[in-house]
CSV table of C-alpha atoms in Angstrom, one decimal:
chain,number,residue,atom,x,y,z
A,2,MET,CA,16.1,-18.6,21.7
A,3,GLU,CA,15.3,-21.0,18.0
A,4,HIS,CA,18.0,-19.5,15.7
A,5,TYR,CA,17.1,-18.5,12.0
A,6,ASP,CA,19.1,-17.6,8.6
A,7,VAL,CA,16.3,-14.7,7.3
A,8,ALA,CA,13.4,-13.0,10.0
A,9,ILE,CA,10.5,-11.2,8.1
A,10,VAL,CA,8.4,-8.7,10.2
A,11,GLY,CA,5.3,-8.3,8.0
A,12,LEU,CA,3.1,-10.8,5.4
A,13,GLY,CA,1.5,-8.0,3.4
A,14,PRO,CA,2.4,-8.8,0.0
A,15,ALA,CA,5.7,-7.9,0.2
A,16,GLY,CA,7.1,-9.6,3.2
A,17,ALA,CA,4.5,-13.1,1.9
A,18,THR,CA,6.1,-12.6,-2.0
A,19,LEU,CA,9.8,-12.8,-0.4
A,20,ALA,CA,9.3,-15.8,1.7
A,21,ARG,CA,7.8,-17.2,-0.9
A,22,LEU,CA,10.6,-17.6,-3.0
A,23,LEU,CA,13.2,-17.7,-0.7
A,24,ASP,CA,15.1,-21.3,-1.3
A,25,SER,CA,14.3,-24.1,1.2
A,26,ARG,CA,18.0,-24.0,2.8
A,27,PHE,CA,17.8,-21.1,4.4
A,28,ARG,CA,15.3,-21.5,8.1
A,29,VAL,CA,12.5,-18.9,8.1
A,30,ILE,CA,10.1,-16.8,10.9
A,31,ALA,CA,8.0,-15.1,9.9
A,32,LEU,CA,6.3,-12.5,11.8
A,33,ASP,CA,2.4,-10.9,11.0
A,34,LYS,CA,-0.1,-9.0,13.0
A,35,LYS,CA,-3.4,-10.3,10.7
A,36,ARG,CA,-4.4,-13.2,12.4
A,37,GLU,CA,-5.6,-16.1,10.2
A,38,ASN,CA,-9.4,-15.6,11.3
A,39,GLY,CA,-9.1,-11.8,10.8
A,40,GLY,CA,-8.4,-8.9,12.5
A,41,PHE,CA,-6.1,-6.4,11.2
A,42,ARG,CA,-6.7,-4.6,8.3
A,43,LYS,CA,-5.1,-1.8,6.0
A,44,ALA,CA,-6.7,0.9,4.8
A,45,CYS,CA,-6.9,0.3,1.3
A,46,GLY,CA,-9.5,0.7,-1.6
A,47,GLY,CA,-8.5,-2.6,-3.0
A,48,LEU,CA,-7.7,-1.7,-7.1
A,49,LEU,CA,-4.9,-3.9,-8.5
A,50,ALA,CA,-3.0,-1.2,-10.6
A,51,GLY,CA,-1.3,-2.6,-14.0
A,52,ASP,CA,1.7,-2.6,-12.7
A,53,ALA,CA,1.0,-4.5,-9.8
A,54,GLN,CA,-0.7,-6.6,-12.1
A,55,LYS,CA,1.9,-7.3,-14.3
A,56,ALA,CA,3.9,-8.9,-11.7
A,57,LEU,CA,2.0,-11.1,-11.3
A,58,ALA,CA,1.6,-12.1,-14.1
A,59,GLN,CA,5.9,-12.5,-14.9
A,60,PHE,CA,5.6,-15.4,-12.2
A,61,ASP,CA,2.5,-16.8,-13.6
A,62,LEU,CA,0.3,-16.2,-11.0
A,63,THR,CA,-4.0,-15.9,-11.2
A,64,LEU,CA,-6.2,-14.5,-8.9
A,65,PRO,CA,-9.1,-17.0,-7.8
A,66,LYS,CA,-11.8,-15.9,-8.7
A,67,ASP,CA,-13.5,-15.8,-5.0
A,68,VAL,CA,-11.0,-12.9,-4.3
A,69,LEU,CA,-12.6,-10.7,-7.0
A,70,VAL,CA,-15.2,-8.5,-5.8
A,71,ASP,CA,-17.9,-6.5,-8.3
A,72,PRO,CA,-18.6,-4.7,-10.7
A,73,GLN,CA,-14.5,-4.1,-12.9
A,74,ILE,CA,-15.3,-0.8,-14.2
A,75,PHE,CA,-13.2,0.5,-16.7
A,76,ALA,CA,-12.9,4.5,-15.8
A,77,VAL,CA,-12.1,6.5,-12.7
A,78,LYS,CA,-13.8,9.7,-12.7
A,79,THR,CA,-12.1,12.7,-11.3
A,80,ILE,CA,-13.3,15.0,-9.4
A,81,ASP,CA,-11.6,18.8,-8.3
A,82,LEU,CA,-13.4,19.9,-5.9
A,83,LYS,CA,-11.9,23.2,-6.1
A,84,THR,CA,-12.6,24.2,-9.6
A,85,GLY,CA,-15.6,22.0,-10.2
A,86,LEU,CA,-14.2,19.9,-13.0
A,87,ILE,CA,-15.2,16.4,-13.6
A,88,ARG,CA,-13.0,13.9,-15.8
A,89,HIS,CA,-13.4,10.5,-16.7
A,90,TYR,CA,-10.1,8.5,-17.3
A,91,GLN,CA,-9.9,5.0,-18.9
A,92,ARG,CA,-8.6,2.8,-16.0
A,93,PHE,CA,-7.0,-1.5,-16.1
A,94,TYR,CA,-7.4,-2.3,-12.4
A,95,VAL,CA,-8.7,-5.2,-10.7
A,96,ASN,CA,-11.6,-4.7,-8.1
A,97,LEU,CA,-10.6,-7.6,-5.5
A,98,ASP,CA,-11.0,-7.5,-2.0
A,99,ARG,CA,-8.0,-7.2,-0.3
A,100,ASP,CA,-8.1,-8.7,2.5
A,101,LYS,CA,-9.0,-11.8,0.7
A,102,PHE,CA,-5.8,-10.9,-1.9
A,103,ASP,CA,-3.4,-11.1,0.9
A,104,ARG,CA,-4.8,-14.0,1.8
A,105,TRP,CA,-4.1,-15.4,-0.7
A,106,LEU,CA,-0.9,-14.6,-1.3
A,107,LEU,CA,-0.4,-16.2,2.1
A,108,GLY,CA,-1.4,-19.6,1.2
A,109,LEU,CA,1.5,-19.3,-1.8
A,110,LEU,CA,3.3,-20.0,1.2
A,111,PRO,CA,5.8,-23.3,1.0
A,112,SER,CA,6.2,-25.0,4.0
A,113,HIS,CA,9.3,-25.1,5.2
A,114,ILE,CA,8.3,-21.3,6.0
A,115,GLU,CA,7.7,-20.9,10.2
A,116,THR,CA,4.9,-18.3,10.2
A,117,HIS,CA,3.8,-16.5,13.4
A,118,PRO,CA,0.0,-15.1,12.7
A,119,GLY,CA,-1.4,-12.3,15.1
A,120,CYS,CA,1.5,-11.0,16.3
A,121,VAL,CA,3.2,-7.9,17.3
A,122,CYS,CA,7.6,-7.7,16.7
A,123,THR,CA,7.8,-5.4,19.8
A,124,ASP,CA,11.6,-5.4,19.6
A,125,VAL,CA,14.4,-5.5,17.4
A,126,ARG,CA,18.6,-5.2,17.8
A,127,ARG,CA,21.3,-6.5,16.4
A,128,SER,CA,24.2,-8.6,19.4
A,129,GLY,CA,27.4,-9.3,17.7
A,130,SER,CA,26.5,-10.7,13.9
A,131,ARG,CA,23.1,-11.8,15.0
A,132,PHE,CA,19.7,-9.4,15.7
A,133,ILE,CA,17.4,-10.4,17.8
A,134,LEU,CA,13.6,-10.7,17.7
A,135,THR,CA,10.9,-9.9,20.4
A,136,TYR,CA,7.1,-10.8,19.3
A,137,ARG,CA,3.8,-10.9,21.0
A,138,GLU,CA,1.8,-13.7,20.7
A,139,ASN,CA,-0.5,-15.5,22.7
A,140,GLY,CA,0.2,-12.9,26.0
A,141,ARG,CA,3.8,-13.5,25.5
A,142,ASP,CA,7.2,-12.6,24.5
A,143,VAL,CA,9.3,-15.2,22.9
A,144,SER,CA,12.7,-13.6,21.2
A,145,VAL,CA,14.3,-15.1,18.7
A,146,THR,CA,17.6,-14.9,17.1
A,147,ALA,CA,18.6,-14.2,13.4
A,148,ASP,CA,20.8,-14.0,10.8
A,149,ARG,CA,18.8,-11.6,8.4
A,150,VAL,CA,16.2,-9.4,9.4
A,151,VAL,CA,14.1,-8.4,6.4
A,152,GLY,CA,11.6,-4.9,7.3
A,153,ALA,CA,8.3,-5.7,5.6
A,154,ASP,CA,6.3,-4.1,8.4
A,155,GLY,CA,4.9,-0.9,6.3
A,156,ALA,CA,4.5,2.7,6.0
A,157,ASN,CA,4.6,2.7,10.1
A,158,SER,CA,7.7,0.3,9.9
A,159,ILE,CA,9.5,-1.3,13.1
A,160,VAL,CA,12.5,-2.0,11.1
A,161,ARG,CA,12.9,1.4,10.1
A,162,ARG,CA,12.5,2.9,13.0
A,163,THR,CA,14.5,1.4,14.5
A,164,PHE,CA,17.9,1.3,12.7
A,165,TYR,CA,17.3,4.6,10.7
A,166,PRO,CA,14.9,6.2,13.7
A,167,ARG,CA,16.4,9.4,11.5
A,168,ARG,CA,15.0,9.1,7.9
A,169,ASP,CA,12.1,10.6,8.0
A,170,ILE,CA,9.6,10.1,4.8
A,171,ARG,CA,6.5,12.4,4.6
A,172,SER,CA,3.0,10.3,5.7
A,173,TYR,CA,-0.2,10.7,5.9
A,174,LEU,CA,-2.7,9.4,7.6
A,175,SER,CA,-5.1,7.2,5.3
A,176,ILE,CA,-8.7,6.7,5.7
A,177,GLN,CA,-11.0,5.3,5.3
A,178,GLN,CA,-15.0,4.5,5.8
A,179,TRP,CA,-17.3,1.0,4.6
A,180,PHE,CA,-20.9,2.4,3.9
A,181,PRO,CA,-24.5,0.4,1.7
A,182,GLU,CA,-23.9,0.9,-1.9
A,183,SER,CA,-27.3,3.5,-1.9
A,184,HIS,CA,-25.5,5.3,-5.8
A,185,GLY,CA,-27.8,4.3,-9.1
A,186,THR,CA,-24.8,3.7,-10.8
A,187,PRO,CA,-21.1,2.5,-9.2
A,188,PHE,CA,-17.9,3.9,-9.8
A,189,TYR,CA,-14.3,4.7,-8.6
A,190,SER,CA,-13.7,7.8,-8.7
A,191,CYS,CA,-10.0,10.2,-7.2
A,192,ILE,CA,-10.6,13.2,-5.6
A,193,PHE,CA,-8.6,16.4,-5.1
A,194,ASP,CA,-9.3,18.6,-2.0
A,195,PRO,CA,-6.7,21.0,-1.9
A,196,GLU,CA,-8.4,23.3,0.6
A,197,THR,CA,-8.3,19.8,2.9
A,198,SER,CA,-5.8,17.6,2.3
A,199,ASP,CA,-2.5,18.4,-0.7
A,200,CYS,CA,-3.1,14.4,-1.1
A,201,CYS,CA,-5.9,12.7,-2.7
A,202,SER,CA,-9.3,10.5,-1.7
A,203,TRP,CA,-11.1,7.8,-3.2
A,204,SER,CA,-14.6,5.9,-3.8
A,205,ILE,CA,-14.7,2.5,-4.9
A,206,SER,CA,-18.2,0.3,-5.2
A,207,LYS,CA,-17.7,-2.8,-4.2
A,208,ASP,CA,-20.1,-5.6,-3.7
A,209,SER,CA,-22.9,-3.7,-2.6
A,210,GLN,CA,-20.7,-1.9,-0.4
A,211,PHE,CA,-19.0,1.9,-1.5
A,212,ILE,CA,-16.4,2.8,0.2
A,213,PHE,CA,-13.9,6.0,0.1
A,214,GLY,CA,-10.8,7.3,1.9
A,215,GLY,CA,-8.1,9.4,1.7
A,216,ALA,CA,-4.8,10.3,3.0
A,217,PHE,CA,-4.6,13.7,4.9
A,218,PRO,CA,-1.9,15.3,7.0
A,219,LYS,CA,-2.2,13.4,10.9
A,220,ASP,CA,-2.9,17.1,11.7
A,221,ARG,CA,-6.8,16.8,12.6
A,222,ALA,CA,-6.5,14.0,9.6
A,223,ARG,CA,-10.5,12.8,10.8
A,224,GLU,CA,-11.8,16.0,10.7
A,225,ARG,CA,-10.3,17.1,7.4
A,226,PHE,CA,-11.3,13.7,6.5
A,227,GLU,CA,-15.5,14.3,7.2
A,228,ARG,CA,-15.3,18.1,5.6
A,229,GLN,CA,-14.4,16.5,2.3
A,230,LYS,CA,-17.7,14.1,2.6
A,231,GLU,CA,-19.6,16.8,3.8
A,232,LYS,CA,-18.5,18.7,0.1
A,233,LEU,CA,-19.0,15.7,-1.6
A,234,ALA,CA,-22.0,15.0,-0.6
A,235,GLU,CA,-23.2,18.3,-0.5
A,236,ARG,CA,-22.3,19.7,-4.7
A,237,PHE,CA,-22.0,15.6,-6.3
A,238,GLY,CA,-24.5,13.4,-4.6
A,239,PHE,CA,-22.1,11.1,-3.0
A,240,GLN,CA,-24.5,9.2,-0.4
A,241,PHE,CA,-22.9,8.1,2.7
A,242,GLY,CA,-25.3,6.9,5.4
A,243,GLU,CA,-23.8,5.2,8.6
A,244,PRO,CA,-20.4,3.7,8.1
A,245,LEU,CA,-20.4,-0.1,8.3
A,246,LYS,CA,-17.1,0.4,10.0
A,247,THR,CA,-13.7,2.4,9.8
A,248,GLU,CA,-9.6,2.2,9.0
A,249,ALA,CA,-6.7,3.4,9.5
A,250,CYS,CA,-3.6,3.4,8.8
A,251,LEU,CA,-0.2,5.5,8.2
A,252,VAL,CA,0.7,5.6,3.9
A,253,LEU,CA,4.2,7.1,3.6
A,254,ARG,CA,4.7,9.2,0.2
A,255,PRO,CA,7.9,9.9,-1.1
A,256,LYS,CA,9.9,12.7,-2.5
A,257,LYS,CA,13.4,12.8,-3.0
A,258,PRO,CA,15.9,9.2,-3.2
A,259,GLY,CA,17.0,9.2,0.7
A,260,ASP,CA,13.4,8.5,1.6
A,261,PHE,CA,13.9,5.3,0.0
A,262,CYS,CA,16.1,2.8,2.3
A,263,CYS,CA,17.5,-0.4,1.2
A,264,GLY,CA,19.3,-1.3,5.2
A,265,GLN,CA,23.2,-2.5,5.6
A,266,ASP,CA,24.6,-5.1,6.7
A,267,GLY,CA,21.9,-7.8,7.0
A,268,LEU,CA,19.4,-5.7,7.3
A,269,PHE,CA,17.2,-5.2,4.7
A,270,LEU,CA,13.9,-3.3,3.5
A,271,ILE,CA,11.4,-3.7,0.9
A,272,GLY,CA,8.2,-2.6,-0.3
A,273,GLU,CA,6.8,0.5,1.8
A,274,ALA,CA,9.4,0.1,5.0
A,275,ALA,CA,11.4,0.9,2.7
A,276,GLY,CA,10.2,3.8,1.0
A,277,PHE,CA,8.8,1.9,-2.0
A,278,ILE,CA,5.3,3.3,-2.8
A,279,SER,CA,4.1,5.9,-5.8
A,280,PRO,CA,4.3,9.0,-4.2
A,281,SER,CA,1.9,10.6,-7.3
A,282,SER,CA,-1.3,7.3,-6.3
A,283,LEU,CA,-0.5,5.6,-3.4
A,284,GLU,CA,-0.3,2.4,-5.6
A,285,GLY,CA,2.3,0.5,-3.1
A,286,ILE,CA,1.6,-3.0,-4.4
A,287,SER,CA,3.6,-3.9,-7.3
A,288,SER,CA,7.3,-2.3,-5.7
A,289,ALA,CA,6.0,-4.5,-3.0
A,290,ILE,CA,6.6,-7.4,-5.1
A,291,ARG,CA,10.0,-6.5,-7.6
A,292,SER,CA,11.6,-5.3,-3.9
A,293,ALA,CA,11.3,-8.1,-2.2
A,294,SER,CA,11.4,-10.4,-6.2
A,295,ALA,CA,15.0,-8.3,-6.3
A,296,LEU,CA,15.8,-9.7,-2.4
A,297,ALA,CA,15.2,-13.3,-2.4
A,298,SER,CA,16.3,-13.3,-6.2
A,299,VAL,CA,20.0,-11.8,-4.1
A,300,LEU,CA,19.8,-14.4,-0.9
A,301,ASN,CA,18.8,-17.5,-3.3
A,302,SER,CA,22.2,-16.2,-4.9
A,303,GLY,CA,24.7,-16.4,-2.6
A,304,VAL,CA,26.9,-13.0,-2.9
A,305,PRO,CA,28.9,-12.5,-0.3
A,306,ARG,CA,28.1,-8.7,0.0
A,307,GLU,CA,24.1,-9.4,-0.5
A,308,ASN,CA,23.4,-5.4,1.2
A,309,ARG,CA,25.5,-4.0,-2.6
A,310,ALA,CA,23.8,-6.3,-4.1
A,311,TYR,CA,20.3,-5.6,-3.4
A,312,ARG,CA,20.2,-1.6,-3.6
A,313,ALA,CA,21.9,-2.7,-7.8
A,314,LYS,CA,18.7,-5.0,-8.0
A,315,THR,CA,16.1,-2.4,-6.8
A,316,ARG,CA,18.0,0.9,-8.8
A,317,LYS,CA,15.8,0.3,-11.7
A,318,LEU,CA,13.1,1.1,-9.1
A,319,ARG,CA,13.4,3.5,-6.9
A,320,ALA,CA,14.3,5.6,-10.3
A,321,LYS,CA,10.8,5.2,-11.7
A,322,LEU,CA,8.8,6.3,-8.1
A,323,LEU,CA,11.9,9.2,-8.9
A,324,LEU,CA,10.1,9.7,-11.9
A,325,LYS,CA,6.3,9.4,-10.4
A,326,VAL,CA,7.6,12.8,-8.1
A,327,LEU,CA,8.0,14.9,-11.6
A,328,LYS,CA,4.0,13.6,-12.6
A,329,CYS,CA,2.7,14.8,-8.9
A,330,PRO,CA,2.4,18.3,-9.9
A,331,PHE,CA,0.2,18.0,-13.1
A,332,MET,CA,-2.1,16.0,-10.4
A,333,TYR,CA,-1.5,17.9,-7.1
A,334,GLN,CA,-0.7,22.0,-7.9
A,335,PRO,CA,-4.0,23.7,-8.1
A,336,VAL,CA,-2.5,25.2,-11.0
A,337,LEU,CA,-1.1,22.7,-13.3
A,338,ARG,CA,-4.5,20.5,-13.1
A,339,ARG,CA,-7.0,23.0,-13.3
A,340,LEU,CA,-5.1,23.7,-17.0
A,341,VAL,CA,-4.3,19.3,-17.5
A,342,MET,CA,-8.9,18.6,-16.4
A,343,GLY,CA,-9.3,21.5,-18.3
A,344,SER,CA,-8.6,21.1,-21.5
A,345,GLY,CA,-10.0,17.5,-21.7
A,346,LEU,CA,-7.1,15.8,-23.4
A,347,ALA,CA,-6.8,11.8,-22.4
A,348,SER,CA,-10.4,11.8,-21.0
A,349,ILE,CA,-13.6,10.2,-22.2
A,350,PRO,CA,-17.6,11.7,-22.8
A,351,ILE,CA,-19.7,10.4,-20.8
A,352,ILE,CA,-23.1,9.9,-22.9
A,353,ALA,CA,-25.7,9.5,-19.8
A,354,SER,CA,-28.8,8.0,-19.6
A,355,LYS,CA,-31.5,8.2,-18.0
A,356,LYS,CA,-30.3,5.0,-15.1
A,357,GLU,CA,-27.7,7.1,-13.8
A,358,GLY,CA,-28.3,7.4,-10.8
A,359,SER,CA,-26.5,10.6,-8.7
A,360,ALA,CA,-21.9,10.7,-8.2
């Protein structure tokens, strides 16, 4: 079997950032579900939040034009379905094509990284001081060994499930559909509906298409999703029509320190696989980039206790995410949310125009 210094499972923002930053002295293999000509797509709205913009800026990276989409909107319409309250809040998101964004990150990888797109890791286990990974590629199973394994494979991480089966973390099913855009005015929205989910939903106008998605409890998730669509159409004028496509994936939502899992003994978890995702907004790109950068710094430095050093490097990130847990009641507890939205604090008054369409 071929042997590697580092094996990375997953090449989303976390895995791609780590692979890009690792020293060329490491022999690295990286496995990814995404095919070079299309394939696996995450149910993600495709908005680059301020924290993620800052994380990219720290590496002096600039987004190419073809990653961006129209329109660029400067406020989010927040809707509370229980009370009927609507408020607009200023936000500085960048509207982008998430699939092109991921592929742009892959395009930054140096030539010494051995990538395997369109394959699935089916098994990972310890064997003495090494790891054995098996992946399925072009209809056949391939096994390799590695000194270190990095789980960068998101919410449904096989690496985390294999080595930490009892470290459960609260999870939801993220469902997202795309429709032809038929609203008079493009908009972003953030939707709260305690009847169908204790998490949030979103809508985004994107290149003449309209996306609606949300995070729902896994029990009757699709039924909850459709019920919320019905209420938005009936009460707020959302226009859906026949969906062009439907996407779904798991999404994590940490709520306690034990939900974060950094790994041990040569095994590392980064990004959402480690639980590094905002419990309030479900934004994970910034944490993916920062945790990957922290691990690359540790491995490149050659310190003897790599796992201990990585955990120390991510202390501030974990503390920041836990602070967002304290923010959650003001967003998700109906009474507190009604008080905040009812006060109009920090909201933007919208001046209606004759051109403004429904929703």
